[in-house]
Amino acid sequence: MENLLRVGVIANTHGLKGEVKVFPTTDDPKRFKTLKEVILDTGKEKRNLTVQSVRFFKNLVIVKFKEYNNINDIEKYKGKDLLVTRENAVPLEEGEYFIADLLNLDVYDDTGVRLGFLEDVLQTGANDVYIVKNEETKKEILLPAIDECILDINIDEGRITVHLMEGLVD
């Protein structure tokens, strides 16, 4: 399991004093209010940053890090991920999972036939959509993450069991 979880991506700078606009990749952007530290993945290294202030603007979070006080110092990190450790992640409710823990799990239908692996999760607003990739056929199956379709998720066994509702597969 991944120890680091992405909570946002630096979208752009904001002003001249080192603030950045962050596109949140967490279910609850308000969680930034309680963040004390994040890890900046520069692509070459990971840097611990202290969150100095947070405010919200439209669908973005404007964050000021204690370590950066100038637009020129932070500008080069546009498009870079902000991560938290699993210990600093929001606690999950029963039946909730981090997307990072679901990726690459084997997906089987309710008759035991392996359909492929979970390649990605689309977050649509209404419900998530699981993208299952079959290695042999190279085809994708799009499965709505609803109780009627996703029957069981077992992280320990690395397995998701699904019911293929009519019309989901050609």
Tab-separated table of C-alpha atoms in Angstrom, residues 31 86 152:
chain	number	residue	atom	x	y	z
A	31	ARG	CA	-9.506	19.206	5.060
A	86	ARG	CA	-1.276	7.841	5.515
A	152	ASP	CA	-17.043	-6.808	-2.517
